[in-house]
Coordinates of C-alpha atoms in Angstrom, one line a residue:
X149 CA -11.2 25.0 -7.3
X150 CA -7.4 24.0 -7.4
X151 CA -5.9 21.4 -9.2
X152 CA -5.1 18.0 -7.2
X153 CA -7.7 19.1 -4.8
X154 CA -11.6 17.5 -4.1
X155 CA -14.0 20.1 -5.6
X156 CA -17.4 20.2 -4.1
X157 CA -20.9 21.2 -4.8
X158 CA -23.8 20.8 -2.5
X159 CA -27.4 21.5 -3.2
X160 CA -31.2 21.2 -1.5
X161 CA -33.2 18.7 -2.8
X162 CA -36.1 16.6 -1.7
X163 CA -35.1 13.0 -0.5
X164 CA -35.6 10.2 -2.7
X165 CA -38.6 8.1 -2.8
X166 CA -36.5 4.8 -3.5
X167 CA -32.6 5.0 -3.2
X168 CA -30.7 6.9 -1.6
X169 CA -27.4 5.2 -2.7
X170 CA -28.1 5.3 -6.5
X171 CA -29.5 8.4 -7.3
X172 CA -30.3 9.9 -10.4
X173 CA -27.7 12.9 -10.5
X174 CA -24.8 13.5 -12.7
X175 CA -22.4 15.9 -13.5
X176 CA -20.5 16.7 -16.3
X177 CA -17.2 19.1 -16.1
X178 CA -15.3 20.8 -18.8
X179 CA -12.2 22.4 -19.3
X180 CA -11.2 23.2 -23.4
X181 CA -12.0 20.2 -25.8
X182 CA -12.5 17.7 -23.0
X183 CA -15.5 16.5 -20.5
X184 CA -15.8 14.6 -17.4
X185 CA -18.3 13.1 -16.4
X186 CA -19.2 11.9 -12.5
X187 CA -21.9 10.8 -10.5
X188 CA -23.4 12.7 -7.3
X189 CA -24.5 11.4 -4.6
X190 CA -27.2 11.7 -1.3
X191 CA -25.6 13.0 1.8
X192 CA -28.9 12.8 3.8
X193 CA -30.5 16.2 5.4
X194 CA -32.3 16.7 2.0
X195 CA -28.9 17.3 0.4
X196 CA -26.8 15.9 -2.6
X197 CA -23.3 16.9 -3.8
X198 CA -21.3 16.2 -6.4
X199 CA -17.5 15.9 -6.0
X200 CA -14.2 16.1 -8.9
X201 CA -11.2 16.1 -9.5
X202 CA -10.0 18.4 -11.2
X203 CA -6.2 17.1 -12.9
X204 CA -6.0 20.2 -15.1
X205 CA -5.9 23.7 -14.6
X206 CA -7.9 26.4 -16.3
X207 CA -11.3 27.5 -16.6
X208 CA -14.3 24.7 -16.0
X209 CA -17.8 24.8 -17.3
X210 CA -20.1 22.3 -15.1
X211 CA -23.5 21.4 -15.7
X212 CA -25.6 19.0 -12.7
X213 CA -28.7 17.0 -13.6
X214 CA -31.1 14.7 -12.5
X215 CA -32.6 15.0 -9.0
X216 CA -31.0 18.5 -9.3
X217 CA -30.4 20.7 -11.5
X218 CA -27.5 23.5 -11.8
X219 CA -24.7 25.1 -13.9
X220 CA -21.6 27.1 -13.4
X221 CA -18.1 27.8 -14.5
X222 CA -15.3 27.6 -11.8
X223 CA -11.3 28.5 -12.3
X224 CA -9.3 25.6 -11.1
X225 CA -5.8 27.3 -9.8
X226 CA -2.6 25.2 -10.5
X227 CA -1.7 23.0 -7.9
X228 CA 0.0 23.5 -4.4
X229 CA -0.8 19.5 -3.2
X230 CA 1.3 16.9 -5.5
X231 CA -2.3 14.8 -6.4
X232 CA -2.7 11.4 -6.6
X233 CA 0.1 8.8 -5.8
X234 CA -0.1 6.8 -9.5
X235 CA 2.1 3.4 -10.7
X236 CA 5.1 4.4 -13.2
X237 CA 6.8 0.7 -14.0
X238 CA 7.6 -1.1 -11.1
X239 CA 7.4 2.7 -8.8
X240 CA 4.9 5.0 -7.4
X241 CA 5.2 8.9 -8.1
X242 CA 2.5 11.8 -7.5
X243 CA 0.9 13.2 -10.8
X244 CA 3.7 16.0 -10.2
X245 CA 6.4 13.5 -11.2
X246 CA 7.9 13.6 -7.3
X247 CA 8.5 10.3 -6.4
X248 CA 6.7 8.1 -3.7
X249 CA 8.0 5.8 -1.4
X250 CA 5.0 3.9 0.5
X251 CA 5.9 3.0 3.9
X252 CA 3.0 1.8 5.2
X253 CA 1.1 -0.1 8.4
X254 CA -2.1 -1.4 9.3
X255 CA -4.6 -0.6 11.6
X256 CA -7.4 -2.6 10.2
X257 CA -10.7 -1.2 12.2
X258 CA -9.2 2.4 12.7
X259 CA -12.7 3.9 11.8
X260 CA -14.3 2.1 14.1
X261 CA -13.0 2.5 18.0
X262 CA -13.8 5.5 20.1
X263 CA -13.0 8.7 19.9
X264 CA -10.3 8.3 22.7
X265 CA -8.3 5.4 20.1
X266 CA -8.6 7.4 16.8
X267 CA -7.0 10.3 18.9
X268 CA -4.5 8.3 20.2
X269 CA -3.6 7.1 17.0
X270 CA -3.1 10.0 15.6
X271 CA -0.7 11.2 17.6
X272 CA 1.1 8.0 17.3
X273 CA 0.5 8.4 13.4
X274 CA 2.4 12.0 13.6
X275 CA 5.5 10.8 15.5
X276 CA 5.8 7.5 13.1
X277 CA 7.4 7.0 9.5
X278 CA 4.2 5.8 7.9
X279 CA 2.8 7.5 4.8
X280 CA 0.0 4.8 4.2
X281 CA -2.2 3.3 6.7
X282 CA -4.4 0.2 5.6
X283 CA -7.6 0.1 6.9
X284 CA -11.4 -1.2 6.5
X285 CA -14.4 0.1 5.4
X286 CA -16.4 -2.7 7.1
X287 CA -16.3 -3.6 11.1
X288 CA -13.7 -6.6 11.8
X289 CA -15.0 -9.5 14.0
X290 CA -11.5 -11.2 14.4
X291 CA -9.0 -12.0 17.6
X292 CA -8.2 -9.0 20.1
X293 CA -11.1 -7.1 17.6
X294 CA -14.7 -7.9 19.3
X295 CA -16.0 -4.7 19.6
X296 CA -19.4 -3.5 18.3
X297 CA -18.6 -0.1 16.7
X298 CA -21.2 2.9 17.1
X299 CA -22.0 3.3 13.2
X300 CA -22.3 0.7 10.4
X301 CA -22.4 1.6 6.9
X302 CA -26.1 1.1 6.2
X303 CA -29.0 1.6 7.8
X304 CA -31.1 -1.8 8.5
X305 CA -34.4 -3.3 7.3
X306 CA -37.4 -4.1 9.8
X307 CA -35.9 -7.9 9.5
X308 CA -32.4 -6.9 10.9
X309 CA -30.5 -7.3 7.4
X310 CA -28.6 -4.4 6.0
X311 CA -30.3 -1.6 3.8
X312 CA -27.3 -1.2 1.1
X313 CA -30.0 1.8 -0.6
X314 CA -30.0 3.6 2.5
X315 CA -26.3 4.2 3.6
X316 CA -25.9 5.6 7.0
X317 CA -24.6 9.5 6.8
X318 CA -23.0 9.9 9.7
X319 CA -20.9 6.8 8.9
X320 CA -19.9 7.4 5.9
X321 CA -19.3 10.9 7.3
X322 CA -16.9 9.9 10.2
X323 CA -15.3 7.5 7.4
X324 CA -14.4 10.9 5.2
X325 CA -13.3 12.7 8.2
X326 CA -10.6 9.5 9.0
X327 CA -9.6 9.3 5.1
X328 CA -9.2 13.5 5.1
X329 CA -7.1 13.8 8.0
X330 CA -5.2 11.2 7.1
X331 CA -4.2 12.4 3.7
X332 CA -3.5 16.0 6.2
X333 CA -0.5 14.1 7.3
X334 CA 0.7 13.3 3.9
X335 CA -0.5 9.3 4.8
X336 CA -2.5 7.7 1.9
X337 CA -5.9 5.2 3.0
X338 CA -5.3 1.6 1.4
X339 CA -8.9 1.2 1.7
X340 CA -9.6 -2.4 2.2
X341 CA -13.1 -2.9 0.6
X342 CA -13.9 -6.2 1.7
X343 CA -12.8 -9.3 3.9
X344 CA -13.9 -12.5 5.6
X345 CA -13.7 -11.4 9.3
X346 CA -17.2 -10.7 10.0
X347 CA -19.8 -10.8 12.3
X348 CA -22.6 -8.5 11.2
X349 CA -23.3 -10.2 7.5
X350 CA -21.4 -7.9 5.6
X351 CA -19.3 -10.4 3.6
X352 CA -21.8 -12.4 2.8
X353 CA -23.9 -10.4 0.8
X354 CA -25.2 -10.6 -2.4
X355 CA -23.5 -9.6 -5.4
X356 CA -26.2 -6.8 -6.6
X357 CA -25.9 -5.5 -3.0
X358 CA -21.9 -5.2 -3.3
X359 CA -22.4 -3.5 -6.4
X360 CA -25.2 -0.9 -5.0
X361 CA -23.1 -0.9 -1.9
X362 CA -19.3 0.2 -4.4
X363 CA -21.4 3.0 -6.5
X364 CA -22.0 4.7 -3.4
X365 CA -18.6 4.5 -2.2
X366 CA -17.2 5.6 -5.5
X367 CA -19.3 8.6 -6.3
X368 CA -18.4 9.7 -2.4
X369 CA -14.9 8.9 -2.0
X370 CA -13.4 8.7 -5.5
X371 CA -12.5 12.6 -5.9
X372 CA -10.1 12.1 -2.8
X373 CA -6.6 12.2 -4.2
X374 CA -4.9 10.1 -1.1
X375 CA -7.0 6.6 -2.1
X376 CA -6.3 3.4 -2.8
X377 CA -8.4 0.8 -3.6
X378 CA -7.7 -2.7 -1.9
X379 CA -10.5 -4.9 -3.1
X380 CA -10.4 -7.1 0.1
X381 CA -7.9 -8.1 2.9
X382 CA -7.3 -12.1 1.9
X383 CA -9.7 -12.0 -0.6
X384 CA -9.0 -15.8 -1.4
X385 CA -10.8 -16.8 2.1
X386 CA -14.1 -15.2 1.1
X387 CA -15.2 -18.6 0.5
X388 CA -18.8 -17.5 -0.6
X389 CA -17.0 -16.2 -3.6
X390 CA -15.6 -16.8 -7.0
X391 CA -12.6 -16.1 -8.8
X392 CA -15.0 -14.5 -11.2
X393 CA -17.2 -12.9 -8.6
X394 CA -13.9 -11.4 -7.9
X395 CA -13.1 -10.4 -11.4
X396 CA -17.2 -8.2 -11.7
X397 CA -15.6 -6.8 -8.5
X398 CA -12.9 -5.3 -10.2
X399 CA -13.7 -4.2 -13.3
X400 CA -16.8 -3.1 -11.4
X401 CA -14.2 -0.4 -9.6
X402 CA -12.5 0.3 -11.9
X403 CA -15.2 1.3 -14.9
X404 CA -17.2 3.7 -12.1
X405 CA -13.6 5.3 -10.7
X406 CA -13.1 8.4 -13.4
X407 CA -9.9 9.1 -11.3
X408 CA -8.2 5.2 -11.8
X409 CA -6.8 5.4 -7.8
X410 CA -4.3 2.5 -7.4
X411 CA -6.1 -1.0 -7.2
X412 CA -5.1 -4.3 -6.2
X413 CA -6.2 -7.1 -4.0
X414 CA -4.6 -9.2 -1.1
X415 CA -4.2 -12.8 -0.5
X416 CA -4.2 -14.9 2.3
X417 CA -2.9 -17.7 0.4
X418 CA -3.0 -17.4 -2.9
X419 CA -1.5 -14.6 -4.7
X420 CA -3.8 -12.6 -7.2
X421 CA -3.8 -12.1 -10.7
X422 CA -1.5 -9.0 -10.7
X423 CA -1.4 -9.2 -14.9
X424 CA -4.7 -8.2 -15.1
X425 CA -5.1 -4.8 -16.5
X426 CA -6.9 -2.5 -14.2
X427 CA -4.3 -4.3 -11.6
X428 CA -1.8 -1.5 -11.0
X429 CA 0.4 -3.1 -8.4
X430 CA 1.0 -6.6 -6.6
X431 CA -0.2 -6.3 -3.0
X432 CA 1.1 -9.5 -1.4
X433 CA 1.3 -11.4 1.9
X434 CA 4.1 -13.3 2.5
X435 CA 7.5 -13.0 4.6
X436 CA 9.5 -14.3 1.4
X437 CA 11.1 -11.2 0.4
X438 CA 13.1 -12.9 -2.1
X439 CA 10.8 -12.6 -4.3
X440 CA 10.6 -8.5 -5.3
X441 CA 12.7 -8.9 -8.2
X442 CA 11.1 -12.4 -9.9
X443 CA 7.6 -10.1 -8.9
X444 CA 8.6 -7.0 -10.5
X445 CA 9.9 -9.2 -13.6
X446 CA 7.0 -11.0 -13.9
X447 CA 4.4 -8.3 -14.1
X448 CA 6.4 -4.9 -14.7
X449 CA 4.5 -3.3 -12.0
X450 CA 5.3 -2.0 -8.4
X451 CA 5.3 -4.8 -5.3
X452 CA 4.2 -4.0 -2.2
X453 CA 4.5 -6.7 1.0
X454 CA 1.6 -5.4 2.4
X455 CA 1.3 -7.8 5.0
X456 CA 4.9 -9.7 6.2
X457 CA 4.0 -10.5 9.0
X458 CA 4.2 -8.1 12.5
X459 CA 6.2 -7.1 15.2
X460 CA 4.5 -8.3 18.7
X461 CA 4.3 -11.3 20.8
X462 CA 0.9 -12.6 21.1
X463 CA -0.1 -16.4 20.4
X464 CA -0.2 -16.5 16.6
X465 CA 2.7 -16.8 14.3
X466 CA 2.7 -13.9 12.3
X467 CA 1.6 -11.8 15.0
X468 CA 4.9 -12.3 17.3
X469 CA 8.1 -11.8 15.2
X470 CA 10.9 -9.1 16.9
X471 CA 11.5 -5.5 15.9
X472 CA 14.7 -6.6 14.4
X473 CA 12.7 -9.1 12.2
X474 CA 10.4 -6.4 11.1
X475 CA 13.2 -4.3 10.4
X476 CA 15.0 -6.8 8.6
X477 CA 12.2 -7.3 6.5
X478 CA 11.3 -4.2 5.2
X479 CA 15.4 -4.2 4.2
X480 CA 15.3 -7.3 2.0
X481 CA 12.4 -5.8 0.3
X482 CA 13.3 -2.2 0.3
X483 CA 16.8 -2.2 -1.4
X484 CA 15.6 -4.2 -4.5
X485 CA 13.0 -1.4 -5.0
X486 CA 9.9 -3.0 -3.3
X487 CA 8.1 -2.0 -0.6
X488 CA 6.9 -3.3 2.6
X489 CA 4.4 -2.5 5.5
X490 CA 4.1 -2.1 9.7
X491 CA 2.0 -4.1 12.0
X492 CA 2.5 -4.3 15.4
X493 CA 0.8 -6.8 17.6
X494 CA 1.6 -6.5 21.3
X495 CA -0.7 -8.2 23.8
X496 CA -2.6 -6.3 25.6
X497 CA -5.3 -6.8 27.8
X498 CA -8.0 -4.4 26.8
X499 CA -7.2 -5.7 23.3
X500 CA -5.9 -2.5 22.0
X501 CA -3.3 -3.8 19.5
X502 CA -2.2 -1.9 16.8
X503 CA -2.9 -3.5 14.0
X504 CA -6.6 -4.2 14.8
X505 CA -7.3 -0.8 16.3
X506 CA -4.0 1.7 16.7
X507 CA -3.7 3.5 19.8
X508 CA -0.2 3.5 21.0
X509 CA 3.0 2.1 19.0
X510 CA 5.0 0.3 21.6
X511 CA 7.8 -1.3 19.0
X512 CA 11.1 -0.9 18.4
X513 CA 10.9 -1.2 14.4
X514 CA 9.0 2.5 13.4
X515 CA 12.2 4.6 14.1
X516 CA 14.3 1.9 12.5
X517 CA 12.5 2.1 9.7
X518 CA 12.4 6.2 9.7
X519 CA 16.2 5.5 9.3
X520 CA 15.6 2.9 6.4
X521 CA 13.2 5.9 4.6
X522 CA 15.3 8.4 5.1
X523 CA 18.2 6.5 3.0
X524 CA 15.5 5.5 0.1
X525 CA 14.6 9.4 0.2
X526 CA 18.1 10.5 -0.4
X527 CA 18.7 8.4 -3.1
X528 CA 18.8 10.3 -6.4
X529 CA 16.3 7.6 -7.7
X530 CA 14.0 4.7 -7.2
X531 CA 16.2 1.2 -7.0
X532 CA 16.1 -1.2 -9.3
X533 CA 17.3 -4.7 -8.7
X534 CA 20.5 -5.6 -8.9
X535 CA 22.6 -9.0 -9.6
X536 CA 25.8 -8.5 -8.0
X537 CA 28.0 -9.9 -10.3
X538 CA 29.5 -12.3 -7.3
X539 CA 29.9 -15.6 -9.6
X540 CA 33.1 -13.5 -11.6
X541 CA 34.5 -14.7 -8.7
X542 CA 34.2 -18.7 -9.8
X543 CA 36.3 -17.3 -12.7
X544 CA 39.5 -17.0 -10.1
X545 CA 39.4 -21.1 -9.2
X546 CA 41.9 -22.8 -11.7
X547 CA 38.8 -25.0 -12.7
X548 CA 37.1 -22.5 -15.3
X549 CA 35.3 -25.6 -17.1
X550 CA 33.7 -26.2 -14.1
X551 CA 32.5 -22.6 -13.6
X552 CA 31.3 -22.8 -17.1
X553 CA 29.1 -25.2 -16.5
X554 CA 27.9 -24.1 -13.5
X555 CA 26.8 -20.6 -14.7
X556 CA 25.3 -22.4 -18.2
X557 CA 23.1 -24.5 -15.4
X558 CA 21.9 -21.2 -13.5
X559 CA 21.2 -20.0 -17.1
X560 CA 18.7 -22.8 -18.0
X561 CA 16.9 -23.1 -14.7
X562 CA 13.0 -22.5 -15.3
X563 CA 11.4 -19.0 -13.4
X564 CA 10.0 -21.7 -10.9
X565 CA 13.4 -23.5 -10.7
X566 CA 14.7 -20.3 -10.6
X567 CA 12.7 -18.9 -8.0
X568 CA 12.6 -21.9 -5.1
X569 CA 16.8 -21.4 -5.7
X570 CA 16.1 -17.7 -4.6
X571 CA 15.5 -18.4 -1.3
X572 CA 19.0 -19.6 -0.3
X573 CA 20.7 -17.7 -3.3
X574 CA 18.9 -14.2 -2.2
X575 CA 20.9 -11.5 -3.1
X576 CA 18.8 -8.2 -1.5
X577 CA 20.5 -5.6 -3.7
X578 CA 19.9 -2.6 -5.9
X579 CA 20.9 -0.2 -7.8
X580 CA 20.2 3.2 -10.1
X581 CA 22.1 2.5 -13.2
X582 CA 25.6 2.8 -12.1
X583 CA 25.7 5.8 -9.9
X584 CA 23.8 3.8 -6.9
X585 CA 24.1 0.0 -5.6
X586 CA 23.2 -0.9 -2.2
X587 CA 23.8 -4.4 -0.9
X588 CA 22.0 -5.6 1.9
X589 CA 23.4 -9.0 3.8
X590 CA 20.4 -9.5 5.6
X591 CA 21.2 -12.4 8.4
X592 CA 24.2 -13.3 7.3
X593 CA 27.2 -12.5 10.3
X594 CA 29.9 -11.3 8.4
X595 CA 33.3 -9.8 9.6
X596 CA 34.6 -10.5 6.1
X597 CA 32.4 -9.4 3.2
X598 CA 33.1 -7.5 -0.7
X599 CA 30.4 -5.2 -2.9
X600 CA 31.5 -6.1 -6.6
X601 CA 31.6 -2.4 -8.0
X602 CA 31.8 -1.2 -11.9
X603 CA 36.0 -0.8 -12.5
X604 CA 35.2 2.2 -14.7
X605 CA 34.2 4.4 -12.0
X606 CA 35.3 5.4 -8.4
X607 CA 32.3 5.2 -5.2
X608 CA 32.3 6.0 -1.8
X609 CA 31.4 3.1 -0.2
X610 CA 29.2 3.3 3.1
X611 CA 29.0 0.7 6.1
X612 CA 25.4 0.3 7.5
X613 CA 23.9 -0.6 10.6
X614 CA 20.3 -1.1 10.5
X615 CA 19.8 -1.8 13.9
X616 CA 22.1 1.0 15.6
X617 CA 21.1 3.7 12.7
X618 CA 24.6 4.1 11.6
X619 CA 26.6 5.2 8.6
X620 CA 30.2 4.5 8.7
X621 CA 32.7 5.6 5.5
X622 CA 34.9 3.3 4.8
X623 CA 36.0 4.1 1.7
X624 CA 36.4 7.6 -0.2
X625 CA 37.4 5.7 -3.6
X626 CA 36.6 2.2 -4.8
X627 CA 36.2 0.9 -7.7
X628 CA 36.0 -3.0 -8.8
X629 CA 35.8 -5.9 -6.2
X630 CA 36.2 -4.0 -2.8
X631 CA 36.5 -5.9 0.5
X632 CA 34.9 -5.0 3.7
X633 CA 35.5 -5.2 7.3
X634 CA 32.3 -6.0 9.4
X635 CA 31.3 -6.5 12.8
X636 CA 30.1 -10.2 12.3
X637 CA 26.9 -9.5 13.3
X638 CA 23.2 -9.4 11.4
X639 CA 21.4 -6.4 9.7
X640 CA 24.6 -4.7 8.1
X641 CA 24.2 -3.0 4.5
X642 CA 26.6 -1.2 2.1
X643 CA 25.7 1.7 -0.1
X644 CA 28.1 3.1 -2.6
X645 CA 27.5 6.2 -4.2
X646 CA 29.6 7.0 -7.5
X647 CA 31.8 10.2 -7.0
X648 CA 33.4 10.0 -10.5

């Protein structure tokens, strides 16, 4: 047993006469003065297994009952893997306190193409800047995405419908062997739980069957460090459910999760209730990237643009942006301290796209945004948002009532007032207290610009092309209002880094 790391026990046992999703096994682990207790499972072949987590070194006592029973003591080694990504504030960091950046994509049926795809992406995963991929538990029925896959979840019933008591092994079996490798490479499974794009009766089902269907997902899956939980991709257009239905569903997760991965839920059109409790981060779709500071004010928790629409050029609006777009993207949201993710939708006509399947990534954006990673890696901290003090320059124009006014105005706008402003006022900037601010212009063409530095300490100031993947000095030693000389054209940022 090491800490961070999925402990497992397997035993013998006769199948079970009824379910073989809930079982009657549990186990109960303890280390000193505290116990925890998780649920086992049926892995088919006249087997169960139990699986923890252990998030504490030392020596464990475990004791298994129900349809088997068994006891032992195991000594959990301190950790060599950094454990479970977690939220801290508005940012993500490993139970090891290192940081974590997500920089993520989808690939919504990964799990469920041939061999020959999953291989494929792979090896595309390996070469890429990705450290989370989102993907589905259930087959998706959807455009470019009309394949049958080999295994289902569950087993079926003489009448055709699905047999949530009997799950199918080798399924959930391949599923584990996707989520594993995965975490391998250092990439975390946003495991989508749920969604509307369906063609085999799997969103449709009944509430008791989701719940029989989530317990045997949790006692499989939950002792896996590199997990999220998304509770469904566009949840809102699940039109055979309730907000409420929505709400069982998630405390649901969380109550039978001893580990608390992260949880959210994503919207098609509607944004979910990211102030709920067991809510750990807001996992949004939308291209307005404005909005990661009035988001991480709002709820004081991380914000994640899982979905902003993807690089590619088939028929469908957010399906045919350009790489620069994508790229341009993941800035705005990046240097405020949010985070965005990949999808890449090139026709094709054997309907391999990314996004629906993987394969091969044909786009210009991953290595752009390697470049963009690499920058948020270096920094000695995760970013905060920053106001750039640019209305000190009103101050200058002989009219200072007027500028009074002006800035008493902004002061009394309302957050909605205050946000529909945002989206021609956008300033995509941040900082780490005062020994980082980076300023990102975004689509503006400049070939005059400033960065409104503190004028009680010195920076070197950085000129950035996103698109080229350059860094250009300019300056050694600023301080104050600093003026820059630009090449008048889109993606440009500026980083300054205090030196004294």
């Amino acid at each position: 047993m090491r800490q961070y790391e999925t402990f497992k026990l397997k035993f013998k046992g006769a199948a079970p006469e009824s379910s073989q999703a809930a079982v009657n096994l549990e186990a109960a682990f303890t280390v000193g003065e505290e116990t925890v207790k998780v649920k086992g499972f049926y892995a088919g072949d006249e087997s169960y297994a139990v699986r923890f987590y252990p998030v504490k070194p030392g020596c464990y006592t475990w004791k298994v009952t129900g349809a088997v029973e068994a006891e032992g003591k195991e000594v959990c080694d301190a950790a060599v893997y950094p454990g479970m990504v977690k939220a801290e504030e508005t940012h993500f960091a490993y139970e090891n306190g290192e940081p974590f950046y997500p920089f993520g994509t989808t690939v919504y049926a990964l799990a469920h193409q041939s061999e020959e795809i999953i291989e494929q992406t792979f090896a595309s995963l390996e070469k890429s800047p990705f450290n989370k991929v989102r993907h589905c538990i259930f087959p998706k029925h959807y455009s470019y995405n009309h394949n049958d896959p080999e295994l289902y979840p569950f087993e079926k019933k003489e009448d055709g419908s699905w047999d949530v008591h009997r799950p199918c092994f080798a399924y959930w079996d391949h599923m584990e062997s996707i989520i594993r490798r995965l975490g391998e490479m250092g990439i975390e499974s946003d495991l989508i739980l749920f969604h509307p794009y369906d063609n085999w009766g799997f969103a449709t089902m009944s509430m008791e069957e989701n719940l029989v269907y989530l317990d045997y997902l949790l006692r499989r899956l939950s002792a896996i460090p590199y997990i999220w939980w998304s509770l469904a991709n566009e949840y809102d257009i699940m039109f055979s459910r309730t907000k409420e239905d929505w709400y069982v569903i998630e405390d649901y997760v969380a109550a039978n999760d001893p580990y608390h991965h992260l949880l959210s839920n994503h919207n098609c059109m509607k944004f979910y209730d990211f102030s709920r409790p067991n809510i750990t981060h807001c996992c949004i779709q939308t291209p307005a990237m404005h909005l990661t500071g009035a988001m991480m004010e709002r709820y004081g928790k991380p914000v994640v643009f899982d979905e902003c629409e993807y690089e590619g050029d088939i028929e469908f609006n957010w399906g045919n942006i350009s790489a620069f777009e994508m790229v341009n993207r993941f800035w705005k949201g990046c240097v405020a301290g949010g985070y965005a993710t990949h999808g890449e939708t090139f026709w094709s006509e054997d309907e391999v796209l990314w996004w629906a399947k993987g394969g091969v990534l044909k786009g210009e954006s991953p290595q752009r945004i390697a470049f963009l990673r690499d920058i948020i890696s270096e920094l000695p901290g995760a970013l905060k948002p920053w106001q750039e003090p640019i209305y000190e320059d009103y101050g200058e124009m002989p009219d200072n009532g007027t500028f009074e006014i002006f800035m008493a105005l902004r002061a009394s706008l309302t957050e909605e007032e205050r946000i529909n402003l945002e989206w021609k006022d956008a300033q995509y900037a941040g900082h780490i207290e005062d020994e980082v601010f980076l300023k990102y212009l975004g689509n503006q063409c400049c070939s005059v610009s400033a960065i409104r530095l503190p004028k009680d300490h010195t920076y070197k100031v950085e000129v950035i092309d996103v698109w080229e993947m350059t860094r250009t000095t300019v300056y050694e030693e600023a301080k104050g209002k600093t003026m820059l000389k630009l090449p008048g054209k889109a993606g440009m940022a500026v980083l300054a880094t205090r030196v004294e």
